[in-house]
Tab-separated table of C-alpha atoms and ligand atoms in Angstrom:
chain	number	residue	atom	x	y	z
A	1	MET	CA	-22.848	-48.253	-43.910
A	2	ALA	CA	-23.999	-45.312	-46.307
A	3	LYS	CA	-24.551	-45.933	-50.109
A	4	VAL	CA	-23.448	-42.665	-51.794
A	5	LEU	CA	-24.877	-42.244	-55.135
A	6	CYS	CA	-22.712	-39.552	-57.384
A	7	VAL	CA	-24.008	-38.213	-60.512
A	8	LEU	CA	-21.422	-36.776	-62.660
A	9	TYR	CA	-20.985	-35.505	-66.179
A	10	ASP	CA	-19.610	-37.611	-68.681
A	11	ASP	CA	-15.686	-37.900	-69.324
A	12	PRO	CA	-14.303	-35.888	-72.187
A	13	THR	CA	-15.197	-37.295	-75.581
A	14	ASP	CA	-11.417	-38.703	-75.993
A	15	GLY	CA	-11.038	-40.216	-72.804
A	16	TYR	CA	-10.236	-39.236	-69.211
A	17	PRO	CA	-7.098	-36.807	-69.391
A	18	THR	CA	-3.609	-38.498	-68.586
A	19	THR	CA	-1.933	-34.891	-68.794
A	20	TYR	CA	-3.225	-31.529	-67.897
A	21	ALA	CA	-2.421	-27.819	-69.476
A	22	ARG	CA	-0.934	-26.893	-66.270
A	23	ASP	CA	0.985	-28.434	-63.309
A	24	ASP	CA	-0.696	-26.551	-60.447
A	25	LEU	CA	-3.486	-24.070	-58.977
A	26	PRO	CA	-2.639	-20.978	-57.055
A	27	ALA	CA	-3.161	-21.603	-53.550
A	28	ILE	CA	-6.356	-19.672	-52.009
A	29	ASP	CA	-7.629	-20.213	-48.248
A	30	HIS	CA	-10.122	-17.675	-47.939
A	31	TYR	CA	-12.934	-15.908	-49.968
A	32	PRO	CA	-13.534	-12.427	-50.204
A	33	GLY	CA	-15.141	-11.468	-46.598
A	34	GLY	CA	-13.029	-13.934	-44.798
A	35	GLN	CA	-14.882	-17.665	-45.224
A	36	THR	CA	-12.369	-20.262	-45.300
A	37	THR	CA	-12.067	-22.226	-48.491
A	38	PRO	CA	-13.106	-26.127	-47.357
A	39	THR	CA	-11.078	-27.807	-44.653
A	40	PRO	CA	-11.585	-31.445	-45.257
A	41	GLU	CA	-9.170	-33.720	-42.988
A	42	ALA	CA	-7.694	-34.960	-46.261
A	43	VAL	CA	-8.227	-35.462	-49.789
A	44	ASP	CA	-7.342	-38.090	-52.057
A	45	PHE	CA	-7.275	-36.067	-55.619
A	46	THR	CA	-4.672	-33.787	-57.125
A	47	PRO	CA	-5.976	-30.493	-57.426
A	48	GLY	CA	-6.145	-29.321	-60.898
A	49	HIS	CA	-7.187	-32.771	-62.328
A	50	LEU	CA	-10.664	-33.054	-63.794
A	51	LEU	CA	-12.727	-34.410	-60.689
A	52	GLY	CA	-16.312	-33.304	-62.149
A	53	SER	CA	-16.596	-36.063	-64.677
A	54	VAL	CA	-17.517	-39.717	-63.972
A	55	SER	CA	-14.009	-41.126	-64.115
A	56	GLY	CA	-13.053	-38.217	-61.404
A	57	GLU	CA	-15.367	-39.384	-58.971
A	58	LEU	CA	-14.980	-36.076	-56.850
A	59	GLY	CA	-11.727	-37.890	-55.695
A	60	LEU	CA	-14.225	-39.645	-53.076
A	61	ARG	CA	-13.951	-43.247	-53.692
A	62	ASP	CA	-10.582	-44.225	-51.769
A	63	PHE	CA	-12.076	-42.263	-48.807
A	64	LEU	CA	-15.766	-43.689	-49.033
A	65	GLU	CA	-14.653	-47.477	-49.586
A	66	LYS	CA	-11.725	-47.418	-46.966
A	67	ALA	CA	-14.291	-46.594	-44.380
A	68	GLY	CA	-16.660	-49.226	-45.522
A	69	HIS	CA	-19.288	-47.066	-47.577
A	70	THR	CA	-20.427	-47.908	-50.939
A	71	LEU	CA	-20.160	-45.253	-53.897
A	72	VAL	CA	-21.760	-45.302	-56.992
A	73	VAL	CA	-20.976	-43.077	-60.056
A	74	THR	CA	-23.288	-42.364	-63.126
A	75	SER	CA	-24.021	-39.743	-65.704
A	76	ASP	CA	-27.043	-41.529	-66.570
A	77	LYS	CA	-29.639	-39.370	-64.584
A	78	ASP	CA	-32.760	-38.594	-66.734
A	79	GLY	CA	-35.696	-40.525	-68.010
A	80	THR	CA	-37.601	-43.562	-66.597
A	81	GLY	CA	-35.019	-46.472	-65.909
A	82	SER	CA	-31.912	-44.142	-65.763
A	83	ALA	CA	-29.329	-45.502	-63.680
A	84	PHE	CA	-29.778	-42.737	-61.237
A	85	ASP	CA	-33.720	-43.936	-60.840
A	86	ARG	CA	-32.403	-47.537	-60.100
A	87	GLU	CA	-29.670	-46.393	-57.662
A	88	LEU	CA	-31.593	-43.957	-55.770
A	89	ALA	CA	-34.226	-46.591	-54.372
A	90	ASP	CA	-31.606	-47.275	-51.528
A	91	ALA	CA	-29.272	-44.437	-51.525
A	92	ASP	CA	-28.602	-42.793	-48.451
A	93	VAL	CA	-26.783	-39.772	-49.872
A	94	VAL	CA	-26.947	-38.306	-53.489
A	95	ILE	CA	-24.456	-35.882	-54.703
A	96	SER	CA	-24.701	-33.962	-58.025
A	97	GLN	CA	-23.380	-30.705	-59.593
A	98	PRO	CA	-25.797	-28.021	-60.931
A	99	PHE	CA	-23.946	-28.187	-64.396
A	100	TRP	CA	-25.147	-31.954	-64.512
A	101	PRO	CA	-28.287	-31.850	-62.153
A	102	ALA	CA	-29.952	-34.921	-60.601
A	103	TYR	CA	-33.196	-33.508	-60.571
A	104	LEU	CA	-34.633	-34.528	-57.130
A	105	THR	CA	-38.119	-34.372	-57.672
A	106	ALA	CA	-40.838	-34.622	-54.750
A	107	GLU	CA	-41.476	-37.947	-56.517
A	108	ARG	CA	-37.905	-39.085	-56.473
A	109	ILE	CA	-37.581	-38.172	-53.103
A	110	ALA	CA	-40.658	-39.926	-52.039
A	111	ALA	CA	-39.212	-43.097	-53.619
A	112	ALA	CA	-35.932	-42.832	-52.255
A	113	LYS	CA	-36.619	-44.452	-48.679
A	114	ASN	CA	-33.342	-44.228	-47.312
A	115	LEU	CA	-32.196	-40.523	-48.569
A	116	LYS	CA	-30.967	-38.530	-45.632
A	117	LEU	CA	-28.376	-36.272	-47.538
A	118	ALA	CA	-28.359	-34.383	-50.895
A	119	VAL	CA	-25.314	-32.479	-51.581
A	120	THR	CA	-24.764	-30.053	-54.437
A	121	ALA	CA	-20.955	-30.249	-55.258
A	122	GLY	CA	-21.000	-26.285	-56.289
A	123	ILE	CA	-23.702	-23.709	-55.530
A	124	GLY	CA	-27.523	-23.527	-56.287
A	125	SER	CA	-29.959	-26.384	-54.921
A	126	ASP	CA	-33.059	-25.380	-57.271
A	127	HIS	CA	-32.721	-28.966	-58.691
A	128	VAL	CA	-33.761	-30.199	-55.535
A	129	ASP	CA	-37.222	-29.960	-54.539
A	130	LEU	CA	-36.781	-28.216	-51.048
A	131	ASP	CA	-40.573	-28.476	-49.838
A	132	ALA	CA	-40.061	-32.319	-50.312
A	133	ALA	CA	-36.710	-32.110	-48.823
A	134	VAL	CA	-38.303	-30.434	-45.567
A	135	ALA	CA	-40.827	-32.627	-45.709
A	136	HIS	CA	-38.963	-35.958	-45.458
A	137	GLY	CA	-36.158	-34.647	-43.395
A	138	VAL	CA	-33.466	-34.932	-45.874
A	139	THR	CA	-30.492	-32.712	-45.292
A	140	VAL	CA	-29.707	-30.409	-48.228
A	141	ALA	CA	-26.183	-28.791	-48.132
A	142	GLU	CA	-23.995	-26.918	-51.118
A	143	VAL	CA	-20.334	-25.949	-51.177
A	144	THR	CA	-20.983	-22.057	-50.438
A	145	TYR	CA	-18.548	-19.799	-52.311
A	146	SER	CA	-16.695	-22.590	-53.861
A	147	ASN	CA	-17.085	-21.098	-57.496
A	148	SER	CA	-18.369	-17.823	-57.086
A	149	ILE	CA	-15.625	-15.861	-58.355
A	150	SER	CA	-15.155	-18.716	-61.163
A	151	VAL	CA	-18.748	-17.441	-62.457
A	152	ALA	CA	-17.858	-13.829	-61.936
A	153	GLU	CA	-14.651	-14.078	-64.115
A	154	HIS	CA	-16.925	-15.728	-66.495
A	155	VAL	CA	-19.533	-12.697	-66.701
A	156	VAL	CA	-16.604	-10.395	-67.241
A	157	MET	CA	-15.292	-12.574	-70.136
A	158	MET	CA	-18.853	-13.006	-71.585
A	159	THR	CA	-19.520	-9.230	-71.394
A	160	LEU	CA	-16.237	-8.151	-72.999
A	161	SER	CA	-16.754	-10.671	-75.555
A	162	LEU	CA	-20.200	-9.528	-76.714
A	163	VAL	CA	-19.574	-5.801	-76.493
A	164	ARG	CA	-16.303	-6.420	-78.621
A	165	ASN	CA	-17.911	-9.039	-80.816
A	166	TYR	CA	-14.830	-11.403	-80.166
A	167	LEU	CA	-16.667	-14.707	-81.017
A	168	PRO	CA	-17.701	-13.753	-84.746
A	169	SER	CA	-14.279	-12.148	-84.999
A	170	HIS	CA	-12.442	-15.247	-83.839
A	171	GLN	CA	-14.734	-17.293	-86.377
A	172	VAL	CA	-13.192	-15.006	-89.298
A	173	VAL	CA	-10.009	-16.379	-88.156
A	174	LEU	CA	-10.855	-19.761	-88.108
A	175	ASP	CA	-12.453	-19.645	-91.462
A	176	GLY	CA	-9.250	-17.970	-93.074
A	177	GLY	CA	-10.947	-14.840	-93.801
A	178	TRP	CA	-9.656	-11.142	-92.940
A	179	ASN	CA	-12.634	-9.101	-93.509
A	180	ILE	CA	-12.157	-6.281	-90.786
A	181	ALA	CA	-15.580	-4.851	-91.346
A	182	ASP	CA	-17.523	-8.003	-90.883
A	183	CYS	CA	-15.678	-8.037	-87.415
A	184	VAL	CA	-16.014	-4.203	-86.290
A	185	ALA	CA	-19.564	-3.436	-87.538
A	186	ARG	CA	-20.943	-4.702	-84.039
A	187	SER	CA	-17.843	-4.211	-82.148
A	188	TYR	CA	-17.669	-1.202	-79.228
A	189	ASP	CA	-15.767	-0.161	-76.218
A	190	LEU	CA	-17.082	-1.121	-72.859
A	191	GLU	CA	-15.523	2.157	-71.383
A	192	GLY	CA	-18.389	4.413	-70.348
A	193	MET	CA	-21.100	1.904	-70.608
A	194	HIS	CA	-23.864	1.637	-67.849
A	195	VAL	CA	-23.486	-1.752	-66.403
A	196	GLY	CA	-25.995	-3.236	-63.844
A	197	THR	CA	-26.327	-6.371	-61.877
A	198	VAL	CA	-29.641	-8.009	-60.860
A	199	ALA	CA	-28.529	-8.717	-57.340
A	200	ALA	CA	-25.194	-8.080	-55.484
A	201	GLY	CA	-24.778	-11.183	-53.548
A	202	ARG	CA	-21.238	-12.968	-53.828
A	203	ILE	CA	-21.334	-13.137	-57.362
A	204	GLY	CA	-22.652	-9.919	-58.361
A	205	LEU	CA	-20.584	-8.071	-55.896
A	206	ALA	CA	-17.506	-9.708	-57.598
A	207	VAL	CA	-18.408	-8.578	-61.031
A	208	LEU	CA	-18.909	-5.217	-59.936
A	209	ARG	CA	-15.411	-5.129	-58.406
A	210	ARG	CA	-14.035	-6.619	-61.374
A	211	LEU	CA	-15.645	-4.324	-63.768
A	212	ALA	CA	-14.934	-1.326	-61.738
A	213	PRO	CA	-11.432	-0.744	-63.392
A	214	PHE	CA	-12.950	-0.604	-67.009
A	215	ASP	CA	-14.233	2.985	-66.182
A	216	VAL	CA	-17.922	2.030	-66.623
A	217	ARG	CA	-21.014	3.262	-64.694
A	218	LEU	CA	-22.306	0.809	-62.323
A	219	HIS	CA	-25.520	0.014	-61.132
A	220	TYR	CA	-27.317	-2.698	-58.779
A	221	THR	CA	-30.459	-3.687	-57.576
A	222	ASP	CA	-30.883	-6.331	-54.659
A	223	ARG	CA	-33.587	-6.873	-51.888
A	224	HIS	CA	-30.779	-5.671	-49.472
A	225	ARG	CA	-28.579	-2.224	-50.011
A	226	LEU	CA	-24.694	-2.784	-49.829
A	227	PRO	CA	-22.921	-1.055	-47.000
A	228	ARG	CA	-22.607	2.833	-47.933
A	229	GLU	CA	-18.650	2.356	-48.159
A	230	VAL	CA	-19.007	-0.161	-50.790
A	231	GLU	CA	-21.561	1.937	-52.946
A	232	GLN	CA	-19.044	4.698	-52.294
A	233	GLU	CA	-15.943	2.893	-53.454
A	234	LEU	CA	-17.319	1.414	-56.545
A	235	GLY	CA	-19.536	4.544	-57.611
A	236	LEU	CA	-22.692	2.208	-57.537
A	237	THR	CA	-25.986	3.472	-58.199
A	238	PHE	CA	-28.703	1.534	-56.417
A	239	HIS	CA	-32.305	0.899	-57.955
A	240	ALA	CA	-35.272	-0.397	-55.974
A	241	SER	CA	-36.072	-2.809	-58.546
A	242	THR	CA	-34.999	-4.708	-61.853
A	243	ALA	CA	-37.565	-2.756	-63.804
A	244	GLU	CA	-36.704	0.303	-62.385
A	245	MET	CA	-32.870	-0.389	-63.350
A	246	VAL	CA	-32.726	-1.857	-66.622
A	247	PRO	CA	-33.675	1.142	-68.805
A	248	HIS	CA	-30.691	2.518	-67.488
A	249	CYS	CA	-28.284	0.148	-68.646
A	250	ASP	CA	-26.137	-1.102	-71.741
A	251	VAL	CA	-25.419	-4.097	-70.106
A	252	VAL	CA	-27.146	-6.218	-67.524
A	253	THR	CA	-25.955	-9.365	-65.743
A	254	ILE	CA	-28.287	-11.557	-63.499
A	255	ASN	CA	-26.718	-12.823	-60.499
A	256	ALA	CA	-29.955	-13.672	-58.451
A	257	PRO	CA	-31.262	-17.209	-57.387
A	258	LEU	CA	-34.251	-18.653	-59.116
A	259	HIS	CA	-37.241	-18.444	-56.890
A	260	PRO	CA	-40.779	-17.434	-57.460
A	261	GLU	CA	-39.946	-13.685	-57.391
A	262	THR	CA	-37.052	-14.041	-60.286
A	263	GLU	CA	-38.743	-16.841	-62.432
A	264	GLY	CA	-39.597	-15.543	-65.879
A	265	LEU	CA	-38.481	-11.997	-64.879
A	266	PHE	CA	-37.124	-11.150	-68.205
A	267	GLY	CA	-40.007	-11.585	-70.474
A	268	ASP	CA	-41.195	-9.596	-73.444
A	269	LYS	CA	-42.403	-6.819	-71.075
A	270	LEU	CA	-39.206	-6.184	-69.473
A	271	LEU	CA	-37.012	-6.527	-72.273
A	272	ALA	CA	-39.132	-3.982	-74.033
A	273	THR	CA	-38.155	-1.636	-71.246
A	274	MET	CA	-34.069	-2.032	-72.084
A	275	LYS	CA	-31.936	0.228	-74.067
A	276	ARG	CA	-32.119	-0.857	-77.833
A	277	GLY	CA	-29.137	-2.771	-78.369
A	278	ALA	CA	-28.250	-3.590	-74.605
A	279	TYR	CA	-26.540	-6.943	-73.645
A	280	LEU	CA	-27.875	-9.416	-71.450
A	281	ILE	CA	-25.813	-11.685	-69.420
A	282	ASN	CA	-27.256	-14.622	-67.304
A	283	THR	CA	-25.147	-17.297	-65.580
A	284	ALA	CA	-27.733	-17.648	-62.884
A	285	ARG	CA	-30.571	-19.628	-63.841
A	286	ALA	CA	-32.234	-20.104	-67.138
A	287	ARG	CA	-35.850	-19.830	-65.990
A	288	ILE	CA	-35.343	-16.322	-64.795
A	289	VAL	CA	-35.406	-15.305	-68.333
A	290	ASP	CA	-38.070	-16.177	-70.761
A	291	ARG	CA	-36.348	-18.461	-73.478
A	292	ASP	CA	-38.389	-17.536	-76.254
A	293	ALA	CA	-38.860	-13.760	-75.529
A	294	VAL	CA	-34.921	-13.550	-75.258
A	295	ASP	CA	-34.758	-15.272	-78.953
A	296	ARG	CA	-37.477	-12.643	-80.257
A	297	ALA	CA	-35.316	-9.800	-78.714
A	298	LEU	CA	-32.222	-10.660	-80.312
A	299	ARG	CA	-33.944	-11.395	-83.882
A	300	GLY	CA	-35.664	-7.955	-83.604
A	301	GLY	CA	-32.607	-6.024	-82.476
A	302	GLN	CA	-33.930	-5.059	-79.048
A	303	LEU	CA	-30.878	-7.205	-77.334
A	304	ALA	CA	-27.568	-6.748	-79.226
A	305	GLY	CA	-26.342	-10.143	-77.470
A	306	TYR	CA	-27.135	-12.386	-74.977
A	307	ALA	CA	-24.792	-14.757	-73.249
A	308	GLY	CA	-24.808	-17.105	-70.209
A	309	ASP	CA	-24.000	-20.928	-69.283
A	310	VAL	CA	-27.458	-21.932	-67.697
A	311	TRP	CA	-30.192	-23.634	-69.734
A	312	TYR	CA	-33.268	-25.515	-68.627
A	313	PRO	CA	-33.171	-28.153	-69.066
A	314	GLN	CA	-29.700	-29.479	-68.421
A	315	PRO	CA	-28.276	-30.855	-70.904
A	316	ALA	CA	-30.192	-28.652	-73.257
A	317	PRO	CA	-31.437	-30.723	-76.046
A	318	ALA	CA	-30.224	-30.277	-79.759
A	319	ASP	CA	-32.814	-27.941	-81.087
A	320	HIS	CA	-32.705	-25.649	-78.186
A	321	PRO	CA	-33.529	-22.580	-79.988
A	322	TRP	CA	-30.776	-20.637	-77.892
A	323	ARG	CA	-28.158	-22.921	-80.090
A	324	THR	CA	-29.164	-21.017	-83.084
A	325	MET	CA	-30.533	-17.615	-82.129
A	326	PRO	CA	-28.107	-14.679	-83.578
A	327	HIS	CA	-25.492	-12.794	-81.584
A	328	HIS	CA	-25.386	-15.054	-78.835
A	329	GLY	CA	-22.296	-16.081	-76.867
A	330	MET	CA	-23.719	-19.348	-74.730
A	331	THR	CA	-21.432	-21.888	-73.408
A	332	PRO	CA	-22.773	-25.143	-71.691
A	333	HIS	CA	-22.945	-24.875	-68.017
A	334	ILE	CA	-19.131	-24.770	-67.440
A	335	SER	CA	-18.608	-21.249	-65.488
A	336	GLY	CA	-18.461	-22.874	-61.979
A	337	SER	CA	-16.717	-25.842	-62.838
A	338	SER	CA	-13.246	-24.720	-63.970
A	339	LEU	CA	-10.465	-26.968	-62.620
A	340	SER	CA	-9.771	-24.439	-60.054
A	341	ALA	CA	-13.638	-24.509	-58.777
A	342	GLN	CA	-13.724	-28.452	-58.919
A	343	ALA	CA	-10.650	-28.724	-56.427
A	344	ARG	CA	-12.668	-26.495	-53.964
A	345	TYR	CA	-16.095	-28.013	-54.432
A	346	ALA	CA	-14.919	-31.513	-54.408
A	347	ALA	CA	-12.694	-30.788	-51.203
A	348	GLY	CA	-15.877	-28.978	-49.881
A	349	THR	CA	-18.035	-32.070	-50.809
A	350	ARG	CA	-15.955	-34.368	-48.876
A	351	GLU	CA	-15.950	-31.821	-45.910
A	352	ILE	CA	-19.401	-32.086	-45.686
A	353	LEU	CA	-19.645	-36.090	-46.110
A	354	GLU	CA	-16.729	-36.202	-43.228
A	355	SER	CA	-19.111	-34.131	-40.915
A	356	TRP	CA	-22.053	-35.929	-41.674
A	357	LEU	CA	-20.695	-39.424	-41.754
A	358	ALA	CA	-19.246	-38.500	-38.331
A	359	GLY	CA	-22.368	-37.384	-36.877
A	360	ARG	CA	-20.660	-33.663	-36.547
A	361	PRO	CA	-22.638	-30.692	-37.533
A	362	ILE	CA	-21.852	-29.632	-41.428
A	363	ARG	CA	-20.665	-26.195	-41.532
A	364	ASP	CA	-23.874	-23.807	-41.225
A	365	GLU	CA	-22.643	-21.806	-44.221
A	366	TYR	CA	-22.909	-25.069	-46.341
A	367	LEU	CA	-26.606	-25.807	-45.029
A	368	ILE	CA	-29.484	-25.302	-47.088
A	369	VAL	CA	-32.256	-27.672	-45.252
A	370	ASP	CA	-31.496	-29.119	-42.139
A	371	GLY	CA	-33.874	-30.722	-39.592
A	372	GLY	CA	-36.975	-30.504	-41.438
A	373	ALA	CA	-36.563	-26.675	-42.287
A	374	LEU	CA	-34.467	-24.041	-44.307
A	375	ALA	CA	-31.164	-23.856	-42.081
A	376	GLY	CA	-27.920	-21.760	-42.625
A	377	THR	CA	-27.191	-20.183	-46.003
A	378	GLY	CA	-30.802	-21.842	-47.180
A	379	ALA	CA	-32.965	-19.910	-44.258
A	380	HIS	CA	-31.277	-16.659	-46.079
A	381	SER	CA	-31.138	-17.319	-49.669
A	382	TYR	CA	-34.144	-20.023	-50.309
A	383	SER	CA	-37.741	-19.832	-49.750
A	384	VAL	CA	-40.314	-23.313	-49.176
A	385	THR	CA	-43.871	-22.871	-49.872
A	386	LYS	CA	-44.703	-24.206	-46.155
B	1	LIG	P1	-25.968	-14.949	-53.174
B	1	LIG	O1	-26.846	-15.492	-52.097
B	1	LIG	O2	-24.663	-14.635	-52.312
B	1	LIG	O3	-26.445	-13.799	-53.684
B	1	LIG	C1	-27.797	-13.758	-54.213
B	1	LIG	C2	-28.258	-12.124	-54.076
B	1	LIG	O4	-29.381	-12.282	-54.961
B	1	LIG	C3	-28.428	-12.018	-52.524
B	1	LIG	O5	-27.769	-10.678	-52.268
B	1	LIG	C4	-29.968	-11.983	-52.601
B	1	LIG	O6	-30.388	-10.802	-51.691
B	1	LIG	C5	-30.410	-11.403	-53.843
B	1	LIG	N1	-31.670	-11.577	-54.338
B	1	LIG	C6	-32.340	-12.463	-54.236
B	1	LIG	N2	-33.509	-12.478	-54.492
B	1	LIG	C7	-33.717	-11.135	-55.412
B	1	LIG	C8	-34.556	-10.588	-56.407
B	1	LIG	N3	-35.705	-10.813	-56.597
B	1	LIG	N4	-34.021	-9.190	-56.744
B	1	LIG	C9	-32.956	-8.839	-56.904
B	1	LIG	N5	-32.007	-9.409	-55.825
B	1	LIG	C10	-32.400	-10.508	-55.253
B	1	LIG	O7	-25.876	-15.979	-54.087
B	1	LIG	P2	-24.400	-15.817	-55.408
B	1	LIG	O8	-24.134	-14.697	-55.881
B	1	LIG	O9	-23.435	-16.964	-54.983
B	1	LIG	O10	-25.265	-16.697	-56.353
B	1	LIG	C11	-26.065	-16.269	-57.232
B	1	LIG	C12	-26.751	-17.409	-57.966
B	1	LIG	O11	-25.943	-17.852	-59.019
B	1	LIG	C13	-27.014	-18.560	-57.289
B	1	LIG	O12	-28.470	-18.497	-56.765
B	1	LIG	C14	-27.130	-19.651	-58.469
B	1	LIG	O13	-28.387	-19.930	-59.205
B	1	LIG	C15	-26.057	-18.944	-59.485
B	1	LIG	N6	-25.022	-19.552	-59.542
B	1	LIG	C16	-24.696	-19.931	-61.117
B	1	LIG	C17	-23.351	-20.611	-61.018
B	1	LIG	C18	-22.984	-21.400	-62.287
B	1	LIG	O14	-22.079	-21.981	-62.657
B	1	LIG	N7	-23.355	-20.477	-63.464
B	1	LIG	C19	-22.602	-21.286	-60.057
B	1	LIG	C20	-22.856	-20.431	-58.798
B	1	LIG	C21	-24.203	-20.008	-58.799
B	1	LIG	P3	-30.861	-11.583	-50.093
B	1	LIG	O15	-29.568	-11.407	-49.651
B	1	LIG	O16	-31.633	-10.485	-49.593
B	1	LIG	O17	-31.581	-12.729	-50.207
């Protein structure tokens, strides 16, 4: 029987919801490109309910306990003596979401003698030391595509919100004011602007598709070019590198994974080559940008705005400079954890557990590490040092 340790974010400050704003979710059975949404044998939760917080338990308790397994859920994940550290000692499976990552460092993996499976309920397994997972034969899986469109929608929202100066204008209303000039002195139309994405994978391409109807000029860079028909359909300009692309862009959105090639990519040097007054949106991973260089670029006017939802570490400390830098539209890490996304990645987590517990192969598209090597999606998107 397995011990499953699930690290989830805290419940709402006023308690676990008893009612919701809406009664149902749209039915979606395929992602763009044809991959099916998760196909567990059953689920024990109501889609549209809060599943990613401690009391939501990703809807896993009945399923696991009826089969004789143990489920431990905690939000206490950092620092020595955390519940995560204590429970990890004999856990077989660890599950966490990138929004509230249980950092599975090499030390923790070495100490977790029973650990066999680490599941990311969502996408992005950079909180797991993949070298250590490979070395210790730990399988790593994530629910590929489950929240890609959720993030793309967040990018579009943040792009419009920065360019049109939405958040400060909304604040004027909350403050009881009506100074139109205060609102519009930094407000522009997106129409006609040059928008570029660093990477055009699932999220980057979805962002391009969603922005195309705004009559913008679209640019991208990626390790591989998109098919010619997609470039033509969307009127895309391809650039061989990020450095070549960003001087042309009014808006840059980062949709690449964090790996050695992208870590610290947007530092003082690259930011200085952007158009003065460009906007930068990063919903990928915080460490792709230099935290303090972004702060400096906003204060000095090189960037007109920065938005995103990824921070390092997470949760961000109260004195993190991005909380107080000017012209930002940051949210906590929420873009991929809408109630719609939660229903998909909770179902995907259940599908992964059903397969793993029954000794069946996990869907290839969910696999990051398996059998002591990168596997499936991981073999394409991630790298390890050995
Ligand atoms: P995909 O794997 O579909 O796409 C990533 C793309 O990035 C691929 O086309 C890849 O190319 C390309 N790429 C990799 N390295 C570079 C580079 N150095 N320069 C340019 N392009 C590069 O991933 P997704 O679109 O699904 O997700 C992107 C990232 O977004 C994830 O890695 C994750 O960190 C983040 N994310 C954030 C979420 C949030 O809640 N904020 C939720 C989900 C994901 P190639 O195919 O050649 O490898």
